[in-house]
mmCIF file with all atom_site columns, C-alpha atoms in Angstrom:
data_model
loop_
_atom_site.group_PDB
_atom_site.id
_atom_site.type_symbol
_atom_site.label_atom_id
_atom_site.label_alt_id
_atom_site.label_comp_id
_atom_site.label_asym_id
_atom_site.label_entity_id
_atom_site.label_seq_id
_atom_site.pdbx_PDB_ins_code
_atom_site.Cartn_x
_atom_site.Cartn_y
_atom_site.Cartn_z
_atom_site.occupancy
_atom_site.B_iso_or_equiv
_atom_site.pdbx_formal_charge
_atom_site.auth_seq_id
_atom_site.auth_comp_id
_atom_site.auth_asym_id
_atom_site.auth_atom_id
_atom_site.pdbx_PDB_model_num
ATOM 1   C CA . MET A 1 1   ? -13.197 -139.895 -121.466 1.00 55.00 ? 921  MET A CA 1
ATOM 2   C CA . ASN A 1 2   ? -9.870  -138.069 -122.050 1.00 72.00 ? 922  ASN A CA 1
ATOM 3   C CA . ILE A 1 3   ? -8.829  -137.784 -126.022 1.00 81.00 ? 923  ILE A CA 1
ATOM 4   C CA . VAL A 1 4   ? -5.512  -139.706 -125.129 1.00 81.00 ? 924  VAL A CA 1
ATOM 5   C CA . PHE A 1 5   ? -7.448  -142.830 -123.935 1.00 81.00 ? 925  PHE A CA 1
ATOM 6   C CA . ILE A 1 6   ? -9.846  -142.465 -127.012 1.00 86.00 ? 926  ILE A CA 1
ATOM 7   C CA . ILE A 1 7   ? -6.549  -142.224 -129.546 1.00 91.00 ? 927  ILE A CA 1
ATOM 8   C CA . ILE A 1 8   ? -5.086  -145.309 -127.757 1.00 90.00 ? 928  ILE A CA 1
ATOM 9   C CA . LEU A 1 9   ? -8.194  -147.448 -127.838 1.00 90.00 ? 929  LEU A CA 1
ATOM 10  C CA . VAL A 1 10  ? -8.589  -146.514 -131.583 1.00 93.00 ? 930  VAL A CA 1
ATOM 11  C CA . PHE A 1 11  ? -5.093  -147.382 -132.191 1.00 95.00 ? 931  PHE A CA 1
ATOM 12  C CA . SER A 1 12  ? -5.257  -150.605 -130.327 1.00 94.00 ? 932  SER A CA 1
ATOM 13  C CA . LEU A 1 13  ? -8.212  -151.602 -132.408 1.00 93.00 ? 933  LEU A CA 1
ATOM 14  C CA . LEU A 1 14  ? -7.036  -150.719 -135.644 1.00 94.00 ? 934  LEU A CA 1
ATOM 15  C CA . ALA A 1 15  ? -3.626  -152.409 -134.952 1.00 94.00 ? 935  ALA A CA 1
ATOM 16  C CA . SER A 1 16  ? -5.184  -155.780 -133.882 1.00 92.00 ? 936  SER A CA 1
ATOM 17  C CA . MET A 1 17  ? -7.973  -155.829 -136.376 1.00 91.00 ? 937  MET A CA 1
ATOM 18  C CA . LEU A 1 18  ? -5.680  -155.273 -139.582 1.00 92.00 ? 938  LEU A CA 1
ATOM 19  C CA . THR A 1 19  ? -3.236  -157.741 -138.230 1.00 91.00 ? 939  THR A CA 1
ATOM 20  C CA . SER A 1 20  ? -5.664  -160.652 -137.474 1.00 88.00 ? 940  SER A CA 1
ATOM 21  C CA . ILE A 1 21  ? -7.291  -159.930 -140.971 1.00 87.00 ? 941  ILE A CA 1
ATOM 22  C CA . TRP A 1 22  ? -3.952  -160.150 -142.629 1.00 89.00 ? 942  TRP A CA 1
ATOM 23  C CA . LEU A 1 23  ? -3.220  -163.311 -140.568 1.00 88.00 ? 943  LEU A CA 1
ATOM 24  C CA . LEU A 1 24  ? -6.613  -164.932 -141.577 1.00 84.00 ? 944  LEU A CA 1
ATOM 25  C CA . LYS A 1 25  ? -5.995  -164.242 -145.172 1.00 84.00 ? 945  LYS A CA 1
ATOM 26  C CA . MET A 1 26  ? -2.264  -165.692 -144.855 1.00 87.00 ? 946  MET A CA 1
ATOM 27  C CA . LYS A 1 27  ? -3.084  -168.731 -142.835 1.00 84.00 ? 947  LYS A CA 1
ATOM 28  C CA . ASN A 1 28  ? -7.135  -169.199 -142.939 1.00 82.00 ? 948  ASN A CA 1
ATOM 29  C CA . LYS A 1 29  ? -7.086  -170.069 -139.158 1.00 82.00 ? 949  LYS A CA 1
ATOM 30  C CA . LYS A 1 30  ? -9.437  -167.946 -137.148 1.00 82.00 ? 950  LYS A CA 1
ATOM 31  C CA . TRP A 1 31  ? -8.255  -169.345 -133.649 1.00 86.00 ? 951  TRP A CA 1
ATOM 32  C CA . GLN A 1 32  ? -4.713  -168.139 -134.484 1.00 88.00 ? 952  GLN A CA 1
ATOM 33  C CA . ALA A 1 33  ? -6.042  -164.677 -135.773 1.00 85.00 ? 953  ALA A CA 1
ATOM 34  C CA . ARG A 1 34  ? -8.227  -164.320 -132.612 1.00 87.00 ? 954  ARG A CA 1
ATOM 35  C CA . LEU A 1 35  ? -5.280  -165.137 -130.447 1.00 90.00 ? 955  LEU A CA 1
ATOM 36  C CA . VAL A 1 36  ? -3.001  -162.634 -132.328 1.00 90.00 ? 956  VAL A CA 1
ATOM 37  C CA . ALA A 1 37  ? -5.716  -160.045 -131.725 1.00 90.00 ? 957  ALA A CA 1
ATOM 38  C CA . PHE A 1 38  ? -6.191  -160.578 -128.226 1.00 92.00 ? 958  PHE A CA 1
ATOM 39  C CA . SER A 1 39  ? -2.210  -160.343 -127.609 1.00 93.00 ? 959  SER A CA 1
ATOM 40  C CA . ILE A 1 40  ? -1.895  -157.166 -129.628 1.00 93.00 ? 960  ILE A CA 1
ATOM 41  C CA . ASN A 1 41  ? -4.698  -155.549 -127.509 1.00 92.00 ? 961  ASN A CA 1
ATOM 42  C CA . THR A 1 42  ? -3.360  -156.890 -124.368 1.00 92.00 ? 962  THR A CA 1
ATOM 43  C CA . LEU A 1 43  ? 0.045   -155.783 -125.260 1.00 94.00 ? 963  LEU A CA 1
ATOM 44  C CA . ILE A 1 44  ? -0.740  -152.368 -126.540 1.00 93.00 ? 964  ILE A CA 1
ATOM 45  C CA . LEU A 1 45  ? -3.218  -151.372 -123.987 1.00 91.00 ? 965  LEU A CA 1
ATOM 46  C CA . SER A 1 46  ? -1.095  -152.696 -120.976 1.00 90.00 ? 966  SER A CA 1
ATOM 47  C CA . ILE A 1 47  ? 2.149   -150.777 -122.209 1.00 92.00 ? 967  ILE A CA 1
ATOM 48  C CA . ALA A 1 48  ? -0.046  -147.640 -122.399 1.00 89.00 ? 968  ALA A CA 1
ATOM 49  C CA . THR A 1 49  ? -1.438  -148.010 -118.961 1.00 84.00 ? 969  THR A CA 1
ATOM 50  C CA . ILE A 1 50  ? 2.177   -148.493 -117.533 1.00 85.00 ? 970  ILE A CA 1
ATOM 51  C CA . LEU A 1 51  ? 3.438   -145.384 -119.624 1.00 86.00 ? 971  LEU A CA 1
ATOM 52  C CA . LEU A 1 52  ? 0.471   -143.132 -118.818 1.00 81.00 ? 972  LEU A CA 1
ATOM 53  C CA . TYR A 1 53  ? 0.758   -144.193 -115.321 1.00 78.00 ? 973  TYR A CA 1
ATOM 54  C CA . LYS A 1 54  ? 4.574   -143.408 -115.053 1.00 80.00 ? 974  LYS A CA 1
ATOM 55  C CA . LEU A 1 55  ? 4.192   -140.226 -117.071 1.00 78.00 ? 975  LEU A CA 1
ATOM 56  C CA . ASP A 1 56  ? 1.729   -138.278 -114.954 1.00 68.00 ? 976  ASP A CA 1
ATOM 57  C CA . VAL A 1 57  ? -0.056  -140.035 -112.023 1.00 64.00 ? 977  VAL A CA 1
ATOM 58  C CA . GLN A 1 58  ? -2.222  -137.287 -110.984 1.00 64.00 ? 978  GLN A CA 1
ATOM 59  C CA . THR A 1 59  ? -3.558  -136.527 -114.616 1.00 59.00 ? 979  THR A CA 1
ATOM 60  C CA . PHE A 1 60  ? -4.381  -140.379 -115.554 1.00 58.00 ? 980  PHE A CA 1
ATOM 61  C CA . HIS A 1 61  ? -4.937  -141.882 -112.161 1.00 56.00 ? 981  HIS A CA 1
ATOM 62  C CA . LYS A 1 62  ? -8.434  -140.780 -111.411 1.00 56.00 ? 982  LYS A CA 1
ATOM 63  C CA . GLN A 1 63  ? -9.081  -137.611 -113.172 1.00 53.00 ? 983  GLN A CA 1
ATOM 64  C CA . THR A 1 64  ? -10.615 -138.913 -116.417 1.00 50.00 ? 984  THR A CA 1
ATOM 65  C CA . GLU A 1 65  ? -13.943 -137.440 -117.502 1.00 56.00 ? 985  GLU A CA 1
ATOM 66  C CA . GLY A 1 66  ? -17.179 -138.618 -118.667 1.00 58.00 ? 986  GLY A CA 1
ATOM 67  C CA . LEU A 1 67  ? -18.797 -142.025 -118.726 1.00 56.00 ? 987  LEU A CA 1
ATOM 68  C CA . PHE A 1 68  ? -15.645 -144.126 -117.235 1.00 56.00 ? 988  PHE A CA 1
ATOM 69  C CA . SER A 1 69  ? -14.657 -141.504 -114.671 1.00 58.00 ? 989  SER A CA 1
ATOM 70  C CA . SER A 1 70  ? -14.757 -143.842 -111.806 1.00 53.00 ? 990  SER A CA 1
ATOM 71  C CA . LEU A 1 71  ? -12.113 -146.202 -113.394 1.00 57.00 ? 991  LEU A CA 1
ATOM 72  C CA . GLY A 1 72  ? -9.437  -143.697 -114.089 1.00 63.00 ? 992  GLY A CA 1
ATOM 73  C CA . ILE A 1 73  ? -6.459  -145.212 -115.759 1.00 67.00 ? 993  ILE A CA 1
ATOM 74  C CA . GLY A 1 74  ? -8.016  -148.533 -115.515 1.00 73.00 ? 994  GLY A CA 1
ATOM 75  C CA . VAL A 1 75  ? -10.181 -147.574 -118.428 1.00 76.00 ? 995  VAL A CA 1
ATOM 76  C CA . LEU A 1 76  ? -7.401  -149.025 -120.910 1.00 81.00 ? 996  LEU A CA 1
ATOM 77  C CA . MET A 1 77  ? -7.686  -152.476 -119.086 1.00 82.00 ? 997  MET A CA 1
ATOM 78  C CA . PHE A 1 78  ? -11.469 -152.276 -119.007 1.00 84.00 ? 998  PHE A CA 1
ATOM 79  C CA . PHE A 1 79  ? -11.430 -151.972 -122.768 1.00 87.00 ? 999  PHE A CA 1
ATOM 80  C CA . ILE A 1 80  ? -9.271  -155.124 -123.583 1.00 88.00 ? 1000 ILE A CA 1
ATOM 81  C CA . PRO A 1 81  ? -12.264 -157.781 -123.492 1.00 89.00 ? 1001 PRO A CA 1
ATOM 82  C CA . ILE A 1 82  ? -14.268 -155.135 -125.363 1.00 90.00 ? 1002 ILE A CA 1
ATOM 83  C CA . ILE A 1 83  ? -12.088 -154.508 -128.269 1.00 90.00 ? 1003 ILE A CA 1
ATOM 84  C CA . THR A 1 84  ? -11.314 -158.270 -128.459 1.00 88.00 ? 1004 THR A CA 1
ATOM 85  C CA . PHE A 1 85  ? -14.840 -159.045 -128.693 1.00 90.00 ? 1005 PHE A CA 1
ATOM 86  C CA . LEU A 1 86  ? -15.060 -156.463 -131.445 1.00 90.00 ? 1006 LEU A CA 1
ATOM 87  C CA . ASN A 1 87  ? -12.119 -158.147 -133.480 1.00 89.00 ? 1007 ASN A CA 1
ATOM 88  C CA . PHE A 1 88  ? -13.760 -161.523 -133.114 1.00 87.00 ? 1008 PHE A CA 1
ATOM 89  C CA . TRP A 1 89  ? -16.995 -159.983 -134.820 1.00 89.00 ? 1009 TRP A CA 1
ATOM 90  C CA . ILE A 1 90  ? -15.056 -158.470 -137.294 1.00 85.00 ? 1010 ILE A CA 1
ATOM 91  C CA . LEU A 1 91  ? -13.370 -161.440 -138.177 1.00 83.00 ? 1011 LEU A CA 1
ATOM 92  C CA . GLU A 1 92  ? -16.490 -163.436 -138.215 1.00 84.00 ? 1012 GLU A CA 1
ATOM 93  C CA . PHE A 1 93  ? -18.065 -161.076 -140.482 1.00 83.00 ? 1013 PHE A CA 1
ATOM 94  C CA . PHE A 1 94  ? -14.962 -160.942 -142.803 1.00 75.00 ? 1014 PHE A CA 1
ATOM 95  C CA . LYS A 1 95  ? -14.778 -164.638 -142.881 1.00 71.00 ? 1015 LYS A CA 1
ATOM 96  C CA . ASN A 1 96  ? -18.295 -165.111 -143.926 1.00 72.00 ? 1016 ASN A CA 1
ATOM 97  C CA . LYS A 1 97  ? -17.863 -161.967 -146.357 1.00 68.00 ? 1017 LYS A CA 1
ATOM 98  C CA . SER A 1 98  ? -15.032 -163.878 -147.930 1.00 60.00 ? 1018 SER A CA 1
ATOM 99  C CA . MET A 1 99  ? -16.526 -167.166 -148.311 1.00 55.00 ? 1019 MET A CA 1
ATOM 100 C CA . ILE A 1 100 ? -19.418 -165.593 -150.234 1.00 48.00 ? 1020 ILE A CA 1
ATOM 101 C CA . ILE A 1 101 ? -17.530 -163.977 -152.732 1.00 44.00 ? 1021 ILE A CA 1
#
């Protein structure tokens, strides 16, 4: 997988995770934090897909390396539900941890 994709995926995970944890602390509504996490993931990864496709079609369309090589630039769209699931799991862990303390 291209290093650009990895940086975008990590940025999306961190941005959605920090925002959803902050929202969970402020409003204490888990469903709202989950919706915000999903929205941020979708927004960041969709914009990154469009920008990378317009930037250089030959580099990012079907020439990625490694595990997800057949997906090409679609790998960013593929990771929306995966990162959202990770955010749900992190929020559940964070919610349970804060209830114990």
